[in-house]
Amino acid sequence: MRESLFKWRNTCRPMLASGLAVAALAGCTQTAPVNPFAAMPDSVTTEPVANFKSCRKPEYPPQALAAKAEGTVTLAFLVRADGTVREAVVRKTSGNASLDETARAALAKCRFQPGTVNGAPKEQWTELKYTWAPE
């Protein structure tokens, strides 16, 4: 019995000592408490989204269609908090002024789901691209 106790001490004592050291060091690896609000941005913003069912598709200008003009126009819209367009401008031309103006005028009549800041509707700019291609 004495011999088995001696064996146990010699075998388990180093393991117990290393286990206690690990347990003691475990407290040293603890990090400072995380503030869940520290990483959050000051505000959460969503962009306006066009509701294309609320407006008509732009009609191909006859002169542009006859010339087989095509291209993509980039438009910017200032959308009010009520979802209507306050201002519409061409940001990048399609290469054809009549295509640009027709798209700008038609899409400015669309209603938008307004953009929000922290959940409240807010007047904001948004961009859309419209591609013209003769059918």
PDB file of C-alpha atoms in Angstrom:
ATOM      1  CA  MET A   1       0.000   0.000   0.000  1.00  0.00           C
ATOM      2  CA  ARG A   2       2.770   2.336   0.970  1.00  0.00           C
ATOM      3  CA  GLU A   3       4.544   1.586  -2.246  1.00  0.00           C
ATOM      4  CA  SER A   4       1.468   2.379  -4.372  1.00  0.00           C
ATOM      5  CA  LEU A   5       0.954   5.667  -2.494  1.00  0.00           C
ATOM      6  CA  PHE A   6       4.593   6.557  -3.166  1.00  0.00           C
ATOM      7  CA  LYS A   7       4.095   5.753  -6.870  1.00  0.00           C
ATOM      8  CA  TRP A   8       0.944   7.864  -7.003  1.00  0.00           C
ATOM      9  CA  ARG A   9       2.738  10.847  -5.411  1.00  0.00           C
ATOM     10  CA  ASN A  10       5.652  10.647  -7.818  1.00  0.00           C
ATOM     11  CA  THR A  11       3.378  10.278 -10.843  1.00  0.00           C
ATOM     12  CA  CYS A  12       0.550  12.648  -9.966  1.00  0.00           C
ATOM     13  CA  ARG A  13       2.378  15.409  -8.080  1.00  0.00           C
ATOM     14  CA  PRO A  14       4.010  16.887 -11.224  1.00  0.00           C
ATOM     15  CA  MET A  15       0.678  16.710 -13.044  1.00  0.00           C
ATOM     16  CA  LEU A  16      -1.131  18.401 -10.164  1.00  0.00           C
ATOM     17  CA  ALA A  17       1.519  21.088  -9.993  1.00  0.00           C
ATOM     18  CA  SER A  18       1.313  21.772 -13.718  1.00  0.00           C
ATOM     19  CA  GLY A  19      -2.498  21.728 -13.536  1.00  0.00           C
ATOM     20  CA  LEU A  20      -2.451  24.325 -10.759  1.00  0.00           C
ATOM     21  CA  ALA A  21      -0.031  26.450 -12.781  1.00  0.00           C
ATOM     22  CA  VAL A  22      -2.336  26.305 -15.793  1.00  0.00           C
ATOM     23  CA  ALA A  23      -5.326  27.192 -13.621  1.00  0.00           C
ATOM     24  CA  ALA A  24      -3.413  30.113 -12.121  1.00  0.00           C
ATOM     25  CA  LEU A  25      -2.349  31.336 -15.548  1.00  0.00           C
ATOM     26  CA  ALA A  26      -5.869  31.056 -16.901  1.00  0.00           C
ATOM     27  CA  GLY A  27      -6.781  34.169 -14.941  1.00  0.00           C
ATOM     28  CA  CYS A  28      -3.905  36.018 -16.597  1.00  0.00           C
ATOM     29  CA  THR A  29      -5.260  35.473 -20.084  1.00  0.00           C
ATOM     30  CA  GLN A  30      -8.568  37.133 -19.339  1.00  0.00           C
ATOM     31  CA  THR A  31      -9.233  40.241 -21.405  1.00  0.00           C
ATOM     32  CA  ALA A  32     -10.951  43.421 -20.345  1.00  0.00           C
ATOM     33  CA  PRO A  33     -14.748  43.336 -20.638  1.00  0.00           C
ATOM     34  CA  VAL A  34     -15.988  44.211 -24.116  1.00  0.00           C
ATOM     35  CA  ASN A  35     -18.281  47.198 -24.480  1.00  0.00           C
ATOM     36  CA  PRO A  36     -20.912  46.044 -27.033  1.00  0.00           C
ATOM     37  CA  PHE A  37     -21.702  49.652 -27.962  1.00  0.00           C
ATOM     38  CA  ALA A  38     -18.098  50.673 -28.649  1.00  0.00           C
ATOM     39  CA  ALA A  39     -17.996  48.971 -32.072  1.00  0.00           C
ATOM     40  CA  MET A  40     -21.384  50.252 -33.216  1.00  0.00           C
ATOM     41  CA  PRO A  41     -21.420  53.107 -35.720  1.00  0.00           C
ATOM     42  CA  ASP A  42     -22.921  56.443 -34.724  1.00  0.00           C
ATOM     43  CA  SER A  43     -25.851  55.848 -37.055  1.00  0.00           C
ATOM     44  CA  VAL A  44     -27.342  53.143 -39.239  1.00  0.00           C
ATOM     45  CA  THR A  45     -28.216  54.326 -42.747  1.00  0.00           C
ATOM     46  CA  THR A  46     -30.186  52.645 -45.541  1.00  0.00           C
ATOM     47  CA  GLU A  47     -30.309  53.957 -49.105  1.00  0.00           C
ATOM     48  CA  PRO A  48     -33.475  54.803 -51.031  1.00  0.00           C
ATOM     49  CA  VAL A  49     -34.811  51.991 -53.251  1.00  0.00           C
ATOM     50  CA  ALA A  50     -36.767  52.646 -56.445  1.00  0.00           C
ATOM     51  CA  ASN A  51     -40.234  51.155 -56.824  1.00  0.00           C
ATOM     52  CA  PHE A  52     -40.333  50.596 -60.589  1.00  0.00           C
ATOM     53  CA  LYS A  53     -44.006  49.568 -60.464  1.00  0.00           C
ATOM     54  CA  SER A  54     -44.816  53.188 -59.577  1.00  0.00           C
ATOM     55  CA  CYS A  55     -43.602  54.660 -62.875  1.00  0.00           C
ATOM     56  CA  ARG A  56     -43.513  53.925 -66.586  1.00  0.00           C
ATOM     57  CA  LYS A  57     -40.552  52.485 -68.407  1.00  0.00           C
ATOM     58  CA  PRO A  58     -38.812  55.223 -70.439  1.00  0.00           C
ATOM     59  CA  GLU A  59     -39.859  55.160 -74.098  1.00  0.00           C
ATOM     60  CA  TYR A  60     -37.041  54.950 -76.622  1.00  0.00           C
ATOM     61  CA  PRO A  61     -36.662  58.358 -78.303  1.00  0.00           C
ATOM     62  CA  PRO A  62     -37.576  57.860 -82.005  1.00  0.00           C
ATOM     63  CA  GLN A  63     -34.408  59.579 -83.314  1.00  0.00           C
ATOM     64  CA  ALA A  64     -32.194  57.480 -81.025  1.00  0.00           C
ATOM     65  CA  LEU A  65     -34.024  54.304 -82.042  1.00  0.00           C
ATOM     66  CA  ALA A  66     -33.641  55.139 -85.749  1.00  0.00           C
ATOM     67  CA  ALA A  67     -29.926  55.718 -85.181  1.00  0.00           C
ATOM     68  CA  LYS A  68     -29.716  52.466 -83.154  1.00  0.00           C
ATOM     69  CA  ALA A  69     -28.207  54.480 -80.298  1.00  0.00           C
ATOM     70  CA  GLU A  70     -27.568  52.530 -77.109  1.00  0.00           C
ATOM     71  CA  GLY A  71     -25.697  52.890 -73.853  1.00  0.00           C
ATOM     72  CA  THR A  72     -25.946  53.084 -70.091  1.00  0.00           C
ATOM     73  CA  VAL A  73     -26.679  56.321 -68.269  1.00  0.00           C
ATOM     74  CA  THR A  74     -25.918  56.794 -64.569  1.00  0.00           C
ATOM     75  CA  LEU A  75     -28.480  58.973 -62.828  1.00  0.00           C
ATOM     76  CA  ALA A  76     -28.513  60.465 -59.337  1.00  0.00           C
ATOM     77  CA  PHE A  77     -31.752  61.178 -57.488  1.00  0.00           C
ATOM     78  CA  LEU A  78     -32.314  63.236 -54.364  1.00  0.00           C
ATOM     79  CA  VAL A  79     -35.157  61.343 -52.713  1.00  0.00           C
ATOM     80  CA  ARG A  80     -37.308  63.114 -50.122  1.00  0.00           C
ATOM     81  CA  ALA A  81     -38.353  61.452 -46.869  1.00  0.00           C
ATOM     82  CA  ASP A  82     -41.794  60.805 -48.425  1.00  0.00           C
ATOM     83  CA  GLY A  83     -40.235  58.806 -51.305  1.00  0.00           C
ATOM     84  CA  THR A  84     -40.712  61.391 -54.069  1.00  0.00           C
ATOM     85  CA  VAL A  85     -37.840  62.717 -56.175  1.00  0.00           C
ATOM     86  CA  ARG A  86     -36.738  66.264 -55.412  1.00  0.00           C
ATOM     87  CA  GLU A  87     -33.918  66.432 -57.952  1.00  0.00           C
ATOM     88  CA  ALA A  88     -32.568  64.195 -60.744  1.00  0.00           C
ATOM     89  CA  VAL A  89     -29.243  64.648 -62.539  1.00  0.00           C
ATOM     90  CA  VAL A  90     -27.123  62.757 -65.066  1.00  0.00           C
ATOM     91  CA  ARG A  91     -23.889  61.599 -63.415  1.00  0.00           C
ATOM     92  CA  LYS A  92     -22.461  59.731 -66.390  1.00  0.00           C
ATOM     93  CA  THR A  93     -23.786  60.000 -69.921  1.00  0.00           C
ATOM     94  CA  SER A  94     -24.759  57.103 -72.151  1.00  0.00           C
ATOM     95  CA  GLY A  95     -23.163  59.022 -75.002  1.00  0.00           C
ATOM     96  CA  ASN A  96     -26.526  60.177 -76.336  1.00  0.00           C
ATOM     97  CA  ALA A  97     -28.169  63.280 -74.824  1.00  0.00           C
ATOM     98  CA  SER A  98     -31.719  62.278 -75.785  1.00  0.00           C
ATOM     99  CA  LEU A  99     -31.331  58.858 -74.116  1.00  0.00           C
ATOM    100  CA  ASP A 100     -29.931  60.537 -70.989  1.00  0.00           C
ATOM    101  CA  GLU A 101     -32.714  63.122 -70.727  1.00  0.00           C
ATOM    102  CA  THR A 102     -35.494  60.631 -71.462  1.00  0.00           C
ATOM    103  CA  ALA A 103     -34.260  58.256 -68.745  1.00  0.00           C
ATOM    104  CA  ARG A 104     -33.779  61.122 -66.265  1.00  0.00           C
ATOM    105  CA  ALA A 105     -37.268  62.544 -66.833  1.00  0.00           C
ATOM    106  CA  ALA A 106     -39.057  59.170 -66.744  1.00  0.00           C
ATOM    107  CA  LEU A 107     -37.284  57.718 -63.710  1.00  0.00           C
ATOM    108  CA  ALA A 108     -37.677  60.971 -61.761  1.00  0.00           C
ATOM    109  CA  LYS A 109     -41.415  60.145 -61.721  1.00  0.00           C
ATOM    110  CA  CYS A 110     -40.791  56.890 -59.831  1.00  0.00           C
ATOM    111  CA  ARG A 111     -41.567  56.649 -56.149  1.00  0.00           C
ATOM    112  CA  PHE A 112     -38.889  55.349 -53.855  1.00  0.00           C
ATOM    113  CA  GLN A 113     -38.812  53.624 -50.529  1.00  0.00           C
ATOM    114  CA  PRO A 114     -37.011  56.449 -48.726  1.00  0.00           C
ATOM    115  CA  GLY A 115     -33.609  56.009 -47.204  1.00  0.00           C
ATOM    116  CA  THR A 116     -33.393  56.014 -43.431  1.00  0.00           C
ATOM    117  CA  VAL A 117     -31.042  57.094 -40.686  1.00  0.00           C
ATOM    118  CA  ASN A 118     -31.536  55.122 -37.465  1.00  0.00           C
ATOM    119  CA  GLY A 119     -34.898  53.921 -38.794  1.00  0.00           C
ATOM    120  CA  ALA A 120     -36.315  57.378 -39.586  1.00  0.00           C
ATOM    121  CA  PRO A 121     -36.958  58.389 -43.235  1.00  0.00           C
ATOM    122  CA  LYS A 122     -34.405  60.955 -44.392  1.00  0.00           C
ATOM    123  CA  GLU A 123     -33.822  62.882 -47.634  1.00  0.00           C
ATOM    124  CA  GLN A 124     -30.824  61.307 -49.400  1.00  0.00           C
ATOM    125  CA  TRP A 125     -29.113  60.878 -52.754  1.00  0.00           C
ATOM    126  CA  THR A 126     -29.053  57.548 -54.546  1.00  0.00           C
ATOM    127  CA  GLU A 127     -27.776  56.419 -57.956  1.00  0.00           C
ATOM    128  CA  LEU A 128     -29.326  54.236 -60.643  1.00  0.00           C
ATOM    129  CA  LYS A 129     -28.031  52.993 -63.975  1.00  0.00           C
ATOM    130  CA  TYR A 130     -30.379  52.645 -66.917  1.00  0.00           C
ATOM    131  CA  THR A 131     -29.308  50.712 -69.997  1.00  0.00           C
ATOM    132  CA  TRP A 132     -30.747  51.497 -73.414  1.00  0.00           C
ATOM    133  CA  ALA A 133     -30.625  48.763 -76.072  1.00  0.00           C
ATOM    134  CA  PRO A 134     -32.821  48.649 -79.190  1.00  0.00           C
ATOM    135  CA  GLU A 135     -34.931  45.492 -79.263  1.00  0.00           C
TER     136      GLU A 135
END
